[in-house]
C-alpha positions as YAML, in Angstrom:
chain: A
units: angstrom
residues:
- id: 1
  name: MET
  ca: [0.00, 0.00, 0.00]
- id: 2
  name: ASP
  ca: [1.48, 3.35, -0.97]
- id: 3
  name: SER
  ca: [1.60, 6.35, 1.29]
- id: 4
  name: LYS
  ca: [-1.38, 8.01, -0.43]
- id: 5
  name: GLU
  ca: [-3.58, 4.96, 0.34]
- id: 6
  name: GLN
  ca: [-2.24, 4.80, 3.90]
- id: 7
  name: LEU
  ca: [-3.12, 8.47, 4.45]
- id: 8
  name: GLN
  ca: [-6.62, 7.92, 3.05]
- id: 9
  name: THR
  ca: [-7.15, 4.88, 5.31]
- id: 10
  name: ARG
  ca: [-5.90, 6.81, 8.33]
- id: 11
  name: GLU
  ca: [-8.29, 9.74, 7.54]
- id: 12
  name: THR
  ca: [-11.20, 7.32, 7.06]
- id: 13
  name: ASN
  ca: [-10.46, 5.66, 10.42]
- id: 14
  name: MET
  ca: [-10.22, 9.05, 12.16]
- id: 15
  name: ALA
  ca: [-13.53, 10.16, 10.64]
- id: 16
  name: ARG
  ca: [-15.17, 6.89, 11.77]
- id: 17
  name: LYS
  ca: [-13.83, 7.42, 15.33]
- id: 18
  name: ARG
  ca: [-15.19, 10.99, 15.38]
- id: 19
  name: ARG
  ca: [-18.65, 9.76, 14.25]
- id: 20
  name: ILE
  ca: [-18.65, 7.05, 16.93]
- id: 21
  name: ALA
  ca: [-17.59, 9.57, 19.60]
- id: 22
  name: ALA
  ca: [-20.32, 12.01, 18.48]
- id: 23
  name: THR
  ca: [-22.92, 9.22, 18.51]
- id: 24
  name: LEU
  ca: [-21.90, 8.15, 22.03]
- id: 25
  name: ALA
  ca: [-22.00, 11.77, 23.26]
- id: 26
  name: ALA
  ca: [-25.48, 12.26, 21.80]
- id: 27
  name: ALA
  ca: [-26.72, 9.01, 23.36]
- id: 28
  name: SER
  ca: [-25.32, 10.06, 26.74]
- id: 29
  name: LEU
  ca: [-26.99, 13.47, 26.46]
- id: 30
  name: LEU
  ca: [-30.35, 11.87, 25.56]
- id: 31
  name: ALA
  ca: [-30.10, 9.43, 28.50]
- id: 32
  name: THR
  ca: [-29.39, 12.31, 30.90]
- id: 33
  name: ALA
  ca: [-32.31, 14.34, 29.52]
- id: 34
  name: ALA
  ca: [-34.66, 11.36, 29.80]
- id: 35
  name: THR
  ca: [-33.65, 10.83, 33.43]
- id: 36
  name: ILE
  ca: [-34.21, 14.48, 34.33]
- id: 37
  name: LEU
  ca: [-37.50, 14.79, 32.44]
- id: 38
  name: GLY
  ca: [-38.69, 11.41, 33.64]
- id: 39
  name: SER
  ca: [-38.28, 12.31, 37.33]
- id: 40
  name: GLY
  ca: [-40.23, 15.54, 36.82]
- id: 41
  name: THR
  ca: [-43.05, 13.69, 35.11]
- id: 42
  name: ALA
  ca: [-43.35, 11.16, 37.92]
- id: 43
  name: SER
  ca: [-43.82, 13.82, 40.60]
- id: 44
  name: ALA
  ca: [-46.34, 15.73, 38.49]
- id: 45
  name: ALA
  ca: [-48.37, 12.57, 37.92]
- id: 46
  name: THR
  ca: [-49.65, 12.38, 41.51]
- id: 47
  name: SER
  ca: [-53.42, 12.01, 41.63]
- id: 48
  name: PHE
  ca: [-55.96, 11.68, 44.42]
- id: 49
  name: HIS
  ca: [-59.53, 10.48, 44.83]
- id: 50
  name: THR
  ca: [-62.18, 10.92, 47.53]
- id: 51
  name: VAL
  ca: [-64.37, 8.48, 49.41]
- id: 52
  name: CYS
  ca: [-67.38, 9.98, 51.23]
- id: 53
  name: ARG
  ca: [-68.54, 8.48, 54.50]
- id: 54
  name: HIS
  ca: [-71.20, 9.29, 57.10]
- id: 55
  name: LEU
  ca: [-70.89, 7.90, 60.60]
- id: 56
  name: THR
  ca: [-74.03, 8.02, 62.71]
- id: 57
  name: SER
  ca: [-72.53, 7.71, 66.18]
- id: 58
  name: PRO
  ca: [-71.26, 10.37, 66.56]
- id: 59
  name: SER
  ca: [-72.75, 12.13, 63.57]
- id: 60
  name: GLU
  ca: [-69.70, 12.80, 61.41]
- id: 61
  name: TRP
  ca: [-69.32, 13.47, 57.71]
- id: 62
  name: GLU
  ca: [-66.00, 12.63, 56.10]
- id: 63
  name: ALA
  ca: [-64.27, 13.31, 52.79]
- id: 64
  name: ILE
  ca: [-61.43, 10.78, 52.85]
- id: 65
  name: ALA
  ca: [-58.51, 11.31, 50.47]
- id: 66
  name: TYR
  ca: [-56.44, 8.53, 48.88]
- id: 67
  name: ASP
  ca: [-53.53, 8.81, 46.46]
- id: 68
  name: GLN
  ca: [-53.11, 6.94, 43.18]
- id: 69
  name: ASP
  ca: [-51.66, 3.96, 45.09]
- id: 70
  name: ASN
  ca: [-54.70, 3.91, 47.44]
- id: 71
  name: HIS
  ca: [-52.71, 5.17, 50.45]
- id: 72
  name: TYR
  ca: [-54.98, 6.96, 52.91]
- id: 73
  name: VAL
  ca: [-53.43, 10.44, 52.85]
- id: 74
  name: GLY
  ca: [-55.87, 12.55, 54.87]
- id: 75
  name: LEU
  ca: [-59.40, 13.75, 55.39]
- id: 76
  name: ALA
  ca: [-61.83, 16.57, 55.97]
- id: 77
  name: LEU
  ca: [-64.16, 15.75, 58.87]
- id: 78
  name: PHE
  ca: [-67.29, 17.64, 59.90]
- id: 79
  name: ASP
  ca: [-68.77, 16.83, 63.33]
- id: 80
  name: GLN
  ca: [-72.45, 17.70, 63.24]
- id: 81
  name: ASP
  ca: [-73.24, 17.39, 66.95]
- id: 82
  name: PRO
  ca: [-71.11, 17.72, 70.06]
- id: 83
  name: TYR
  ca: [-70.06, 14.50, 71.80]
- id: 84
  name: GLY
  ca: [-67.64, 13.51, 74.55]
- id: 85
  name: GLY
  ca: [-66.60, 17.09, 75.23]
- id: 86
  name: ASN
  ca: [-65.98, 17.82, 71.52]
- id: 87
  name: PRO
  ca: [-67.87, 20.76, 70.00]
- id: 88
  name: GLY
  ca: [-70.52, 20.40, 67.33]
- id: 89
  name: ASP
  ca: [-70.47, 22.00, 63.88]
- id: 90
  name: ALA
  ca: [-66.70, 21.48, 63.93]
- id: 91
  name: LEU
  ca: [-64.37, 21.01, 60.97]
- id: 92
  name: TYR
  ca: [-61.07, 19.07, 61.16]
- id: 93
  name: ALA
  ca: [-58.27, 18.36, 58.68]
- id: 94
  name: THR
  ca: [-55.98, 15.37, 59.09]
- id: 95
  name: ASP
  ca: [-52.73, 14.66, 57.24]
- id: 96
  name: SER
  ca: [-52.05, 10.97, 57.70]
- id: 97
  name: TYR
  ca: [-49.31, 10.19, 55.18]
- id: 98
  name: ALA
  ca: [-45.69, 11.44, 55.08]
- id: 99
  name: ASP
  ca: [-45.62, 12.29, 51.37]
- id: 100
  name: GLY
  ca: [-44.95, 16.04, 51.55]
- id: 101
  name: TRP
  ca: [-48.55, 16.95, 50.69]
- id: 102
  name: GLY
  ca: [-50.50, 19.12, 53.14]
- id: 103
  name: VAL
  ca: [-54.26, 18.81, 53.68]
- id: 104
  name: VAL
  ca: [-56.78, 21.65, 53.77]
- id: 105
  name: ALA
  ca: [-60.35, 20.77, 54.75]
- id: 106
  name: HIS
  ca: [-63.14, 22.99, 53.40]
- id: 107
  name: LEU
  ca: [-66.77, 23.42, 54.44]
- id: 108
  name: SER
  ca: [-69.04, 25.16, 51.92]
- id: 109
  name: THR
  ca: [-69.68, 27.96, 54.45]
- id: 110
  name: GLY
  ca: [-66.09, 29.14, 53.84]
- id: 111
  name: ARG
  ca: [-64.74, 27.50, 56.99]
- id: 112
  name: THR
  ca: [-61.32, 25.83, 56.59]
- id: 113
  name: ALA
  ca: [-58.91, 23.76, 58.66]
- id: 114
  name: SER
  ca: [-55.34, 23.26, 57.48]
- id: 115
  name: THR
  ca: [-52.38, 21.00, 58.23]
- id: 116
  name: LEU
  ca: [-50.02, 23.09, 56.07]
- id: 117
  name: GLY
  ca: [-46.69, 23.63, 57.83]
- id: 118
  name: HIS
  ca: [-47.08, 20.54, 60.03]
- id: 119
  name: SER
  ca: [-45.69, 17.02, 59.73]
- id: 120
  name: ALA
  ca: [-47.82, 14.02, 58.77]
- id: 121
  name: GLY
  ca: [-49.90, 12.68, 61.62]
- id: 122
  name: TYR
  ca: [-51.21, 16.15, 62.49]
- id: 123
  name: THR
  ca: [-54.90, 17.02, 62.85]
- id: 124
  name: ALA
  ca: [-55.98, 20.67, 62.64]
- id: 125
  name: GLY
  ca: [-59.16, 21.77, 64.37]
- id: 126
  name: PRO
  ca: [-61.71, 21.96, 65.65]
- id: 127
  name: VAL
  ca: [-62.68, 25.04, 63.66]
- id: 128
  name: THR
  ca: [-66.13, 25.79, 65.02]
- id: 129
  name: GLY
  ca: [-69.13, 28.07, 64.76]
- id: 130
  name: ASN
  ca: [-72.78, 27.32, 65.27]
- id: 131
  name: LEU
  ca: [-74.70, 26.43, 62.11]
- id: 132
  name: PRO
  ca: [-78.50, 26.20, 61.64]
- id: 133
  name: GLU
  ca: [-79.79, 22.64, 62.12]
- id: 134
  name: GLY
  ca: [-80.95, 20.59, 59.14]
- id: 135
  name: ASN
  ca: [-78.98, 22.43, 56.43]
- id: 136
  name: HIS
  ca: [-77.05, 20.81, 53.60]
- id: 137
  name: TYR
  ca: [-73.34, 21.61, 53.16]
- id: 138
  name: THR
  ca: [-70.42, 20.15, 51.28]
- id: 139
  name: ILE
  ca: [-66.95, 19.27, 52.54]
- id: 140
  name: TRP
  ca: [-63.86, 18.59, 50.47]
- id: 141
  name: VAL
  ca: [-60.12, 18.14, 50.70]
- id: 142
  name: GLU
  ca: [-57.55, 20.23, 48.94]
- id: 143
  name: MET
  ca: [-53.97, 18.92, 48.72]
- id: 144
  name: GLU
  ca: [-50.92, 21.23, 48.56]
- id: 145
  name: LYS
  ca: [-47.25, 20.51, 47.86]
- id: 146
  name: ASP
  ca: [-44.58, 22.94, 46.65]
- id: 147
  name: GLY
  ca: [-47.21, 25.45, 45.50]
- id: 148
  name: ILE
  ca: [-49.22, 22.84, 43.57]
- id: 149
  name: TRP
  ca: [-52.87, 22.68, 44.68]
- id: 150
  name: ILE
  ca: [-55.21, 19.80, 43.88]
- id: 151
  name: SER
  ca: [-58.88, 20.15, 44.85]
- id: 152
  name: LEU
  ca: [-60.71, 16.85, 45.33]
- id: 153
  name: PRO
  ca: [-64.41, 16.11, 44.72]
- id: 154
  name: SER
  ca: [-66.77, 17.17, 47.50]
- id: 155
  name: CYS
  ca: [-68.98, 15.13, 49.83]
- id: 156
  name: ASP
  ca: [-72.35, 15.94, 51.41]
- id: 157
  name: ALA
  ca: [-72.62, 17.01, 55.04]
- id: 158
  name: TYR
  ca: [-75.60, 18.10, 57.15]
- id: 159
  name: SER
  ca: [-75.90, 20.13, 60.33]
...
């Protein structure tokens, strides 16, 4: 092989190595981007659902919140009547799951109870005020984490 052919072969090999290096760099960049974007998508994909429950003794109305994995994460509870030293017409919010989400309980009168700023296992309330007997209200849970608010479906409650 003459020197002209050797030079051409060497240049071809160098070009091939540059293409391989560029392909590997691009693949590495894509893998890094997928990891970063993938972790953001997972945290944004959190969803919740509500189960409504009425207990007759004592008369309580509950909007119970569960996450997408069916973990019980918290609740809004409205006590219609006083019992055992607890006041009636009282609203409570409970955060039961250490996931970084806070719980705000709402009553359709505008009354709220909030666990924001507290660790999981905290119950806020009672937030009280006498309400007329026999009226229909709604209660619901709102979840908050890092400035993201998710309002859950409401449940019936009566005074």
